[in-house]
Coordinates of C-alpha atoms in Angstrom, one line a residue:
Chain V
X1 CA 123.7 78.4 -23.6
X2 CA 122.3 82.0 -24.0
X3 CA 120.5 83.5 -21.2
X4 CA 118.3 86.1 -21.9
X5 CA 117.2 88.4 -19.0
X6 CA 114.8 91.1 -18.5
X7 CA 117.3 93.9 -17.4
X8 CA 119.5 95.8 -19.5
X9 CA 122.8 93.7 -19.2
X10 CA 122.5 90.8 -21.5
X11 CA 124.1 89.1 -23.7
X12 CA 121.6 88.8 -26.6
X13 CA 119.2 92.1 -26.9
X14 CA 115.8 91.3 -26.0
X15 CA 113.1 92.9 -28.1
X16 CA 111.2 95.5 -25.7
X17 CA 107.4 95.8 -26.7
X18 CA 105.3 96.8 -23.9
X19 CA 102.0 96.3 -24.8
X20 CA 102.4 93.0 -26.5
X21 CA 100.2 89.6 -25.3
X22 CA 102.1 87.5 -23.6
X23 CA 101.4 85.0 -25.9
X24 CA 102.7 86.6 -29.2
X25 CA 105.9 87.4 -26.7
X26 CA 106.3 83.7 -26.6
X27 CA 105.6 82.9 -30.0
X28 CA 108.0 85.4 -31.1
X29 CA 110.9 84.1 -28.5
X30 CA 110.5 80.6 -29.4
X31 CA 110.6 81.6 -33.3
X32 CA 113.5 83.5 -32.8
X33 CA 116.2 80.5 -31.9
X34 CA 116.0 76.2 -32.6
X35 CA 115.8 75.2 -29.1
X36 CA 114.1 77.4 -26.6
X37 CA 113.4 76.7 -22.5
X38 CA 111.5 79.1 -20.8
X39 CA 112.9 78.4 -17.1
X40 CA 112.7 79.7 -13.3
X41 CA 116.1 80.0 -12.1
X42 CA 115.1 78.5 -8.8
X43 CA 113.6 75.3 -10.4
X44 CA 115.4 72.1 -10.2
X45 CA 113.3 70.2 -12.7
X46 CA 114.5 73.4 -15.2
X47 CA 117.8 72.5 -14.5
X48 CA 116.9 69.0 -15.7
X49 CA 115.8 70.3 -18.9
X50 CA 119.1 72.1 -19.6
X51 CA 120.8 69.1 -18.8
X52 CA 119.5 66.8 -21.0
X53 CA 119.4 69.2 -23.9
X54 CA 123.6 70.2 -22.8
X55 CA 124.0 66.2 -23.2
X56 CA 122.6 65.8 -26.4
X57 CA 125.2 68.6 -27.7
X58 CA 122.8 71.2 -28.1
X59 CA 122.5 75.0 -26.9
X60 CA 119.3 76.0 -26.1
X61 CA 118.3 79.4 -25.7
X62 CA 116.8 80.1 -22.1
X63 CA 114.3 82.3 -20.8
X64 CA 114.4 82.9 -16.9
X65 CA 110.8 83.9 -16.6
X66 CA 111.3 84.9 -12.9
X67 CA 113.9 87.6 -14.3
X68 CA 111.2 89.0 -16.7
X69 CA 109.5 92.0 -15.5
X70 CA 106.3 90.4 -16.9
X71 CA 107.5 87.0 -15.8
X72 CA 104.0 86.5 -14.2
X73 CA 101.9 87.0 -17.3
X74 CA 104.5 84.9 -19.1
X75 CA 104.0 82.0 -16.8
X76 CA 100.0 82.2 -17.2
X77 CA 100.3 82.0 -20.7
X78 CA 102.7 78.9 -20.7
X79 CA 100.5 77.1 -18.8
X80 CA 97.9 77.9 -20.6
X81 CA 99.5 76.5 -23.8
X82 CA 100.5 72.8 -22.7
X83 CA 98.1 72.6 -19.8
X84 CA 100.7 70.8 -17.3
X85 CA 101.6 71.2 -13.9
X86 CA 103.8 73.7 -14.3
X87 CA 104.5 76.6 -16.4
X88 CA 108.1 75.9 -16.4
X89 CA 110.2 74.3 -18.0
X90 CA 108.2 74.5 -21.5
X91 CA 110.6 73.9 -24.5
X92 CA 110.3 75.0 -28.1
X93 CA 111.8 73.6 -30.7
X94 CA 112.0 74.9 -34.3
X95 CA 109.3 77.2 -33.3
X96 CA 107.4 74.4 -32.2
X97 CA 106.0 73.4 -28.9
X98 CA 107.3 70.8 -27.7
X99 CA 105.9 70.7 -24.4
X100 CA 106.9 70.5 -20.2
X101 CA 109.5 68.1 -19.2
X102 CA 107.3 65.0 -19.7
X103 CA 106.8 65.6 -23.2
X104 CA 110.4 66.1 -23.4
X105 CA 111.5 62.7 -21.8
X106 CA 109.1 61.1 -23.8
X107 CA 109.8 62.5 -27.2
X108 CA 113.5 61.5 -26.5
X109 CA 112.5 57.7 -25.3
X110 CA 110.3 57.1 -28.3
X111 CA 113.6 58.3 -30.4
X112 CA 111.8 61.6 -32.2
X113 CA 113.2 64.3 -30.4
X114 CA 117.1 63.7 -32.0
X115 CA 115.4 64.2 -35.5
X116 CA 113.3 67.2 -34.1
X117 CA 116.7 68.7 -33.2
X118 CA 118.1 67.9 -36.7
X119 CA 115.6 69.2 -38.6
X120 CA 115.5 72.8 -36.5
X121 CA 119.2 72.9 -37.1
X122 CA 120.2 72.5 -33.5
X123 CA 122.2 69.5 -33.9
X124 CA 124.3 68.6 -36.6
X125 CA 125.8 64.4 -36.8
Chain O
X1 CA 78.4 15.9 34.4
X2 CA 76.7 14.9 31.5
X3 CA 77.3 16.3 27.6
X4 CA 74.8 18.5 26.8
X5 CA 75.5 18.4 23.1
X6 CA 73.4 16.2 21.5
X7 CA 74.2 16.1 18.2
X8 CA 76.7 17.9 16.4
X9 CA 78.0 16.5 13.1
X10 CA 78.5 20.2 12.2
X11 CA 81.2 20.9 15.1
X12 CA 82.5 17.4 14.2
X13 CA 83.3 18.5 11.0
X14 CA 84.7 21.6 12.2
X15 CA 88.4 20.8 11.1
X16 CA 87.4 19.4 7.8
X17 CA 85.5 17.0 5.9
X18 CA 87.5 14.1 5.9
X19 CA 86.9 14.0 10.0
X20 CA 83.3 13.2 9.2
X21 CA 84.4 9.6 7.9
X22 CA 88.0 9.3 9.7
X23 CA 86.0 8.9 13.0
X24 CA 85.1 5.4 13.0
X25 CA 88.5 4.4 11.8
X26 CA 90.3 6.7 14.3
X27 CA 88.2 5.6 17.4
X28 CA 90.1 2.3 18.4
X29 CA 93.4 4.3 17.6
X30 CA 91.8 6.9 20.0
X31 CA 91.2 4.6 22.5
X32 CA 95.1 3.7 22.9
X33 CA 95.9 7.2 23.6
X34 CA 94.6 9.0 26.9
X35 CA 95.2 12.0 26.7
X36 CA 92.3 12.9 25.0
X37 CA 92.7 16.6 25.9
X38 CA 95.9 16.9 23.7
X39 CA 94.2 15.1 21.3
X40 CA 91.5 17.4 21.2
X41 CA 94.0 20.1 21.3
X42 CA 95.6 18.4 18.2
X43 CA 91.9 18.2 16.1
X44 CA 91.4 22.2 16.6
X45 CA 88.7 23.5 19.3
X46 CA 86.2 21.3 18.1
X47 CA 86.1 17.5 18.1
X48 CA 84.5 16.2 20.7
X49 CA 86.5 12.5 21.3
X50 CA 85.2 12.6 24.9
X51 CA 81.7 11.7 24.4
X52 CA 82.5 9.6 21.1
X53 CA 84.9 7.0 23.3
X54 CA 82.3 7.4 26.0
X55 CA 79.6 5.4 23.8
X56 CA 82.1 3.6 22.4
X57 CA 83.3 2.0 25.5
X58 CA 79.9 1.7 27.0
X59 CA 78.7 0.0 24.4
X60 CA 81.8 -2.4 24.5
X61 CA 81.0 -2.5 28.3
X62 CA 77.4 -3.4 27.4
X63 CA 75.6 -1.3 29.7
X64 CA 72.3 -2.1 31.2
X65 CA 69.0 -1.3 29.6
X66 CA 68.3 1.2 32.4
X67 CA 65.6 3.5 30.9
X68 CA 68.3 6.4 32.8
X69 CA 70.9 5.1 30.7
X70 CA 68.9 5.3 27.5
X71 CA 69.8 9.0 27.4
X72 CA 72.8 7.5 25.2
X73 CA 70.5 7.3 22.4
X74 CA 68.3 10.1 23.1
X75 CA 67.2 12.2 20.1
X76 CA 69.9 14.0 18.1
X77 CA 68.9 17.5 16.9
X78 CA 70.6 19.3 14.0
X79 CA 73.0 21.8 14.7
X80 CA 70.8 25.3 14.8
X81 CA 73.2 27.7 15.3
X82 CA 76.6 28.2 14.0
X83 CA 76.0 26.2 10.8
X84 CA 79.8 27.0 9.5
X85 CA 79.7 24.7 6.7
X86 CA 76.0 24.9 5.3
X87 CA 77.1 22.9 1.9
X88 CA 77.7 20.0 4.2
X89 CA 74.6 17.9 4.7
X90 CA 73.9 18.0 8.5
X91 CA 72.6 14.7 9.7
X92 CA 70.8 13.7 12.2
X93 CA 68.7 10.6 13.3
X94 CA 65.8 11.1 15.5
X95 CA 65.7 8.2 18.2
X96 CA 63.5 7.4 20.3
X97 CA 64.0 8.5 23.9
X98 CA 62.1 6.3 26.3
X99 CA 60.9 8.8 28.3
X100 CA 63.5 9.3 31.3
X101 CA 63.3 12.4 32.8
X102 CA 67.1 13.2 31.8
X103 CA 66.1 13.3 28.6
X104 CA 64.2 16.6 29.1
X105 CA 67.6 18.2 30.0
X106 CA 69.0 16.8 26.7
X107 CA 66.6 18.5 24.7
X108 CA 68.2 21.7 25.0
X109 CA 69.2 22.3 21.3
X110 CA 72.9 22.3 20.7
X111 CA 74.4 23.4 17.7
X112 CA 78.0 24.1 18.9
X113 CA 79.6 24.5 22.3
X114 CA 78.2 27.6 22.0
X115 CA 74.9 26.4 24.3
X116 CA 76.7 24.0 26.2
X117 CA 78.4 25.9 29.0
X118 CA 75.2 26.7 30.8
X119 CA 77.8 27.4 33.8
X120 CA 80.0 30.2 31.6
X121 CA 79.3 33.6 31.6
X122 CA 80.2 33.7 27.9
X123 CA 77.4 31.7 26.8
X124 CA 74.4 33.5 24.8
X125 CA 71.6 33.4 26.5
X126 CA 69.3 32.8 23.7
X127 CA 69.8 29.5 23.8
X128 CA 67.9 26.9 26.3
X129 CA 70.1 26.3 29.5
X130 CA 69.8 22.9 30.9
X131 CA 70.6 23.1 34.3
X132 CA 74.3 21.4 35.3
X133 CA 73.5 17.3 35.6
X134 CA 75.2 15.7 38.9
X135 CA 78.6 14.9 38.2
X136 CA 78.3 11.3 38.4
X137 CA 78.1 8.8 35.5
X138 CA 74.6 9.0 34.2
X139 CA 74.6 8.2 31.1
X140 CA 72.8 11.1 30.0
X141 CA 76.0 12.5 27.1
X142 CA 74.3 12.2 23.6
X143 CA 75.6 10.3 21.2
X144 CA 76.5 12.9 18.8
X145 CA 77.2 10.8 15.6
X146 CA 75.0 9.4 13.4
X147 CA 77.1 6.8 12.9
X148 CA 76.6 5.3 16.4
X149 CA 72.7 4.3 15.0
X150 CA 74.3 1.1 14.5
X151 CA 75.3 0.9 18.6
X152 CA 71.3 2.0 19.3
X153 CA 70.0 -1.1 18.8
X154 CA 72.4 -3.0 20.9
X155 CA 71.2 -4.0 24.0
X156 CA 72.9 -2.4 26.9
X157 CA 75.2 -4.4 29.3
X158 CA 76.2 -4.4 33.0
X159 CA 77.3 -1.6 34.5
X160 CA 81.2 0.1 33.8
X161 CA 84.5 -0.3 36.2
X162 CA 84.9 2.6 38.7
X163 CA 88.2 3.3 36.7
X164 CA 86.5 3.4 33.4
X165 CA 83.6 5.6 34.7
X166 CA 86.6 8.1 36.0
X167 CA 88.2 8.3 32.9
X168 CA 85.2 9.0 31.2
X169 CA 84.1 11.9 33.6
X170 CA 87.8 13.3 32.5
X171 CA 86.9 12.6 29.3
X172 CA 83.5 14.7 29.6
X173 CA 85.6 17.6 31.6
X174 CA 88.4 17.8 28.4
X175 CA 85.9 17.9 25.9
X176 CA 83.7 20.7 27.9
X177 CA 86.7 22.6 28.1
X178 CA 87.5 22.1 24.0
X179 CA 84.1 23.5 23.3
X180 CA 84.7 26.4 25.8
X181 CA 87.9 26.5 23.8
X182 CA 86.4 26.5 20.6
X183 CA 83.4 28.9 21.2
X184 CA 86.1 31.5 22.3
X185 CA 88.2 31.3 19.3
X186 CA 84.9 31.2 17.1
X187 CA 84.0 34.2 19.1
X188 CA 87.5 35.8 18.6
X189 CA 87.2 35.3 14.7
X190 CA 84.0 36.5 14.3
X191 CA 84.9 39.9 16.1
X192 CA 88.0 40.2 13.8
X193 CA 86.2 39.5 11.1
X194 CA 83.9 42.5 11.6
X195 CA 86.6 44.9 12.5
X196 CA 88.6 43.7 9.3
X197 CA 85.5 45.3 7.7
X198 CA 85.2 48.3 9.1
X199 CA 89.0 49.1 8.9
X200 CA 89.0 48.4 4.9
X201 CA 85.4 50.7 5.0
X202 CA 87.0 53.4 6.8
X203 CA 90.6 53.2 4.6
X204 CA 88.3 52.9 1.7
X205 CA 86.2 56.5 3.0
X206 CA 89.4 58.3 3.9
X207 CA 90.9 57.7 0.5
X208 CA 88.0 58.5 -1.3
X209 CA 87.9 62.0 0.8
X210 CA 91.5 62.6 0.5
X211 CA 92.4 62.5 4.0
X212 CA 95.2 60.3 4.0
X213 CA 97.7 63.8 3.5
X214 CA 100.4 63.4 5.3
X215 CA 100.6 63.5 9.2
X216 CA 97.9 63.5 11.6
X217 CA 96.1 60.7 13.7
X218 CA 96.0 57.9 11.2
X219 CA 99.2 57.1 11.0
X220 CA 99.9 53.5 12.7
X221 CA 103.7 52.9 13.5
X222 CA 106.0 54.5 10.9
X223 CA 103.8 54.0 7.5
X224 CA 101.7 57.2 7.1
X225 CA 98.2 56.3 5.9
X226 CA 98.9 57.1 2.1
X227 CA 102.1 54.7 2.5
X228 CA 99.6 51.9 3.7
X229 CA 97.3 52.4 1.2
X230 CA 100.1 52.1 -1.4
X231 CA 101.1 48.9 0.1
X232 CA 97.8 47.4 0.5
X233 CA 97.4 48.1 -3.2
X234 CA 101.3 47.4 -4.3
X235 CA 100.3 44.0 -2.8
X236 CA 97.2 43.1 -5.0
X237 CA 99.0 44.2 -8.2
X238 CA 102.3 41.9 -7.2
X239 CA 99.3 39.4 -6.7
X240 CA 98.2 40.4 -10.8
X241 CA 101.4 40.3 -11.5
X242 CA 101.9 37.1 -11.0
X243 CA 99.1 36.2 -12.5
X244 CA 100.0 37.9 -15.4
X245 CA 103.2 36.5 -15.8
X246 CA 102.0 32.7 -15.7
X247 CA 99.4 33.8 -18.4
X248 CA 102.2 34.9 -20.5
X249 CA 104.4 31.8 -19.7
X250 CA 101.3 29.4 -20.7
X251 CA 100.8 31.2 -23.8
X252 CA 104.1 31.1 -24.9
X253 CA 104.4 27.3 -24.3
X254 CA 101.1 27.1 -26.1
X255 CA 102.2 28.8 -29.0
X256 CA 99.1 30.5 -29.6
X257 CA 98.2 32.9 -32.3
X258 CA 99.8 36.2 -32.8
X259 CA 96.6 38.1 -32.5
X260 CA 95.8 36.0 -29.0
X261 CA 99.4 37.0 -28.0
X262 CA 98.6 40.6 -28.4
X263 CA 95.6 40.8 -26.1
X264 CA 98.2 39.0 -23.1
X265 CA 101.0 41.3 -23.7
X266 CA 98.5 44.6 -24.4
X267 CA 97.2 43.4 -20.9
X268 CA 100.6 43.6 -19.4
X269 CA 101.3 46.5 -20.4
X270 CA 98.1 48.3 -18.8
X271 CA 99.1 46.4 -16.0
X272 CA 102.2 48.4 -15.7
X273 CA 100.2 51.8 -16.6
X274 CA 98.4 50.8 -13.2
X275 CA 101.2 50.6 -11.4
X276 CA 102.7 53.8 -12.7
X277 CA 98.9 55.4 -11.7
X278 CA 99.1 54.0 -8.2
X279 CA 102.6 55.4 -7.5
X280 CA 101.8 58.5 -8.7
X281 CA 98.7 58.6 -6.1
X282 CA 101.2 57.6 -3.8
X283 CA 103.6 60.4 -4.5
X284 CA 100.8 62.9 -4.2
X285 CA 100.2 61.4 -0.5
X286 CA 103.4 60.2 0.7
X287 CA 106.8 60.6 -1.8
X288 CA 109.2 59.7 1.2
X289 CA 107.7 56.2 1.4
X290 CA 108.3 55.8 -2.4
X291 CA 111.8 57.4 -2.7
X292 CA 113.1 55.3 0.3
X293 CA 111.7 52.1 -1.2
X294 CA 110.0 51.1 2.1
X295 CA 107.3 49.8 -0.6
X296 CA 110.0 47.1 -1.7
X297 CA 111.6 44.1 -0.8
X298 CA 115.4 44.9 0.3
X299 CA 117.1 43.5 -2.9
X300 CA 114.6 45.6 -5.4
X301 CA 115.7 48.6 -2.6
X302 CA 118.9 47.9 -3.2
X303 CA 119.1 49.0 -6.8
X304 CA 116.6 51.6 -6.4
X305 CA 116.6 54.7 -8.2
X306 CA 114.3 57.7 -7.8
X307 CA 111.6 55.3 -6.4
X308 CA 111.9 52.6 -8.6
X309 CA 113.9 50.6 -11.0
X310 CA 116.5 52.3 -13.3
X311 CA 115.0 52.0 -17.0
X312 CA 118.4 51.6 -19.0
X313 CA 119.4 48.9 -16.2
X314 CA 116.4 46.8 -17.1
X315 CA 117.3 47.2 -21.1
X316 CA 121.1 46.1 -20.0
X317 CA 119.6 42.9 -18.2
X318 CA 117.3 42.3 -21.0
X319 CA 119.1 42.9 -24.3
X320 CA 121.1 39.5 -24.1
X321 CA 117.7 37.5 -23.2
X322 CA 115.8 39.1 -26.4
X323 CA 118.1 37.2 -28.9
X324 CA 117.7 36.6 -31.6
X325 CA 116.7 40.4 -32.6
X326 CA 117.1 42.0 -36.5
X327 CA 120.2 44.9 -36.6
X328 CA 117.3 47.3 -36.6
X329 CA 115.8 46.0 -33.7
X330 CA 118.9 45.8 -31.6
X331 CA 120.2 49.3 -32.8
X332 CA 116.7 50.7 -31.7
X333 CA 117.0 48.7 -28.2
X334 CA 120.8 50.5 -27.9
X335 CA 119.8 53.7 -28.8
X336 CA 116.7 53.2 -26.3
X337 CA 119.2 52.7 -23.5
X338 CA 121.2 55.3 -24.3
X339 CA 118.6 58.1 -24.4
X340 CA 117.2 56.4 -21.2
X341 CA 120.5 57.1 -19.8
X342 CA 121.1 60.6 -20.9
X343 CA 117.4 61.3 -19.3
X344 CA 118.3 59.5 -16.2
X345 CA 121.3 61.5 -15.8
X346 CA 119.5 64.5 -16.3
X347 CA 117.0 63.6 -13.8
X348 CA 119.9 62.7 -10.9
X349 CA 121.6 66.2 -11.8
X350 CA 118.2 68.1 -11.1
X351 CA 117.5 65.9 -7.9
X352 CA 121.3 66.8 -6.8
X353 CA 120.2 70.2 -7.2
X354 CA 117.5 70.2 -5.3
X355 CA 119.0 68.5 -2.4
X356 CA 121.8 71.1 -2.2
X357 CA 119.4 73.9 -2.5
X358 CA 117.4 72.1 0.2
X359 CA 121.0 71.6 2.6
X360 CA 121.4 75.6 2.1
X361 CA 118.2 76.6 2.9
X362 CA 118.1 74.8 6.4
X363 CA 121.3 75.4 7.3
X364 CA 120.8 78.7 6.2
X365 CA 118.0 79.6 7.6
X366 CA 117.9 82.5 10.6
X367 CA 116.6 82.0 14.1
X368 CA 114.4 85.4 13.6
X369 CA 112.7 84.2 10.6
X370 CA 112.0 80.5 11.4
X371 CA 108.4 80.2 10.0
X372 CA 109.1 81.3 6.6
X373 CA 112.6 79.7 6.3
X374 CA 110.5 76.3 7.0
X375 CA 107.7 77.3 4.3
X376 CA 110.5 77.9 1.8
X377 CA 112.3 74.5 3.1
X378 CA 108.6 73.1 2.4
X379 CA 108.1 74.4 -0.6
X380 CA 111.5 72.3 -2.1
X381 CA 110.6 69.4 -0.7
X382 CA 106.7 69.6 -2.4
X383 CA 109.6 69.2 -5.6
X384 CA 110.0 66.0 -4.8
X385 CA 107.2 64.4 -6.0
X386 CA 108.0 66.0 -9.3
X387 CA 110.9 63.8 -9.7
X388 CA 109.6 60.5 -8.7
X389 CA 106.8 61.5 -11.1
X390 CA 109.2 62.2 -14.0
X391 CA 111.4 59.3 -13.2
X392 CA 107.7 56.6 -13.2
X393 CA 107.1 58.7 -16.6
X394 CA 110.4 57.2 -18.2
X395 CA 109.8 53.9 -16.8
X396 CA 106.2 54.0 -18.6
X397 CA 108.0 55.6 -21.9
X398 CA 110.4 52.6 -21.7
X399 CA 108.4 50.0 -21.3
X400 CA 106.1 51.1 -24.0
X401 CA 108.7 51.9 -26.5
X402 CA 110.3 48.3 -26.0
X403 CA 106.9 46.9 -26.7
X404 CA 107.1 48.9 -30.0
X405 CA 110.6 48.0 -30.6
X406 CA 109.9 44.4 -30.9
X407 CA 107.7 41.9 -32.7
X408 CA 104.8 40.4 -30.4
X409 CA 106.2 37.1 -29.6
X410 CA 109.6 39.0 -28.5
X411 CA 107.7 41.3 -26.6
X412 CA 105.6 38.4 -24.9
X413 CA 108.8 37.1 -24.0
X414 CA 110.3 40.4 -23.2
X415 CA 107.9 40.9 -20.3
X416 CA 108.0 37.4 -19.0
X417 CA 111.5 37.9 -18.7
X418 CA 111.2 41.2 -16.6
X419 CA 108.4 39.4 -14.9
X420 CA 110.7 36.2 -13.5
X421 CA 113.6 38.8 -13.5
X422 CA 111.6 41.0 -10.5
X423 CA 110.3 37.8 -9.1
X424 CA 113.5 36.3 -8.1
X425 CA 114.7 39.5 -6.7
X426 CA 111.7 39.6 -4.7
X427 CA 112.2 35.7 -4.0
X428 CA 116.3 36.3 -3.0
X429 CA 115.1 38.9 -0.7
X430 CA 113.1 36.5 1.3
X431 CA 116.0 33.7 1.2
X432 CA 118.4 36.2 2.4
X433 CA 116.1 37.6 5.3
X434 CA 115.4 34.0 6.7
X435 CA 119.4 33.0 5.8
X436 CA 120.9 31.0 9.0
X437 CA 122.6 33.7 11.0
X438 CA 124.2 31.3 13.5
X439 CA 127.1 28.8 12.6
X440 CA 125.9 26.1 15.2
X441 CA 122.6 25.7 13.3
X442 CA 123.9 26.1 9.7
X443 CA 124.2 22.3 9.1
X444 CA 120.4 22.2 10.0
X445 CA 119.8 25.0 7.8
X446 CA 122.0 24.7 4.7
X447 CA 120.2 22.2 3.3
X448 CA 116.9 24.3 3.4
X449 CA 118.9 27.0 2.0
X450 CA 120.0 24.3 -0.8
X451 CA 117.0 23.4 -1.6
X452 CA 115.9 26.8 -1.9
X453 CA 118.8 27.3 -4.1
X454 CA 118.0 24.6 -6.3
X455 CA 114.5 26.3 -6.7
X456 CA 116.0 29.2 -7.9
X457 CA 118.5 27.3 -10.2
X458 CA 115.3 25.4 -11.2
X459 CA 113.5 28.4 -12.6
X460 CA 116.3 29.5 -14.2
X461 CA 116.5 26.9 -16.1
X462 CA 113.0 27.5 -17.6
X463 CA 114.2 30.8 -17.9
X464 CA 116.9 29.8 -20.7
X465 CA 114.1 28.1 -22.4
X466 CA 113.0 31.0 -24.3

């Protein structure tokens, strides 16, 4: 897992665009990697999402929005995007929105998650 | 004391229609059993053997054709009040009254015990109350059954012996008491009915206004009102489930067409969707009620996972029952089981983290900051609802995926198996709850348990038919 943090000390450099619309930021962040999870470090459901992808053998990129200086905007934008109960966790695969945890679970149960992951290059059989 | 009740076919039928017809046959039998009050008790608070017996005995003894004695055959009015069984014809006969002075007292309308108890404080005052007649036998008791009409025309004979008179008086007394009891019982029933209707109304109102959130006044015992409401809805859902299962079973046995089966199977899926929606609402109002499994039976509770069944366990149980499966179907179901396991594991780990975080918060709160600390704990606790909802979501998705993977006939069998499985689990809970505890009574009860076990085994044989 690769963590993106708002501060300078991070493993992967974060692009800084001060005046960017949060939605654009999200799209850019989502497109950058095969599997992207927007998360909150204190949220337990986000932990569930992370554990699920790990158990599939995937290494998602995690954005902890509570550690982002403009996390508030991101949170609102995420909520608008998928209209779920909570802004996090929100999952993108191959740059496309999968949704909140219930969508991820549903897609895993109906068998569509793994093909999606393979298509995005996150999983190799 | 004469009976004031003149004609009460409706009251006689209180215990059920058959009594109407059984009376002539019951009477000779009854005459051998002098314990009239006991008999009345057994029949319920209605049947008035006292007067009946009185009439028969008097008839047998041949009463004098006295003007006074004609009261025995006075007019029988139909029951005007408390017509509890309006569909049954209320028979009455008009018999000629011989103009006795007492007959005026008899003319009080009677429908039931309600108005005959002039001396009791509880009798409603809207019936005319006759003054209590003198206690000696004056044959003023009315004949309450039109079947006695055959006796009407017979000529009365000599006065009854002393012992018989005394017994008749006792009978009357017993009859009177039974009428009292019946009246009290009926009033109790009526008030209970009204109270029940009010309670249901209150529940509905409270529910629609969302007033059942958490603590406060409405908690009765240890179940919050949210939990109580869910229990009520769930028990209704269980009745529906029973109906659906029977429908599935008969549909499979009848070898209906696929399109007909599809309708029934879709109905069953919708039925399960409904319980998940009910649980969703319950999770909002009282997640602990769901998580602790107080809404389920003990055996189900034993296997509880996050407020319900564990989907991968259900699939594991189903696979051998669903034979024969195509290779593709078998792979699909195994993959479903695997995915479900992964999802369950992830949810369980998330819940573990929540619990750990909660423990930390509660343990490490400072005394000075207790309010904020409690608020933080409350916030964390609120996440429980999310986990139960995701678990239910997982269950729902699993059932839908099963439906997709199987042919319609296989799906029908599959859901029948699921329904029967949980039915048995519930039956097991009941058996367990009623099992013999002491070895002393083990012999008696073991026979009962054996027959219960045979019942379970019989249904299992039926199970293997599919």
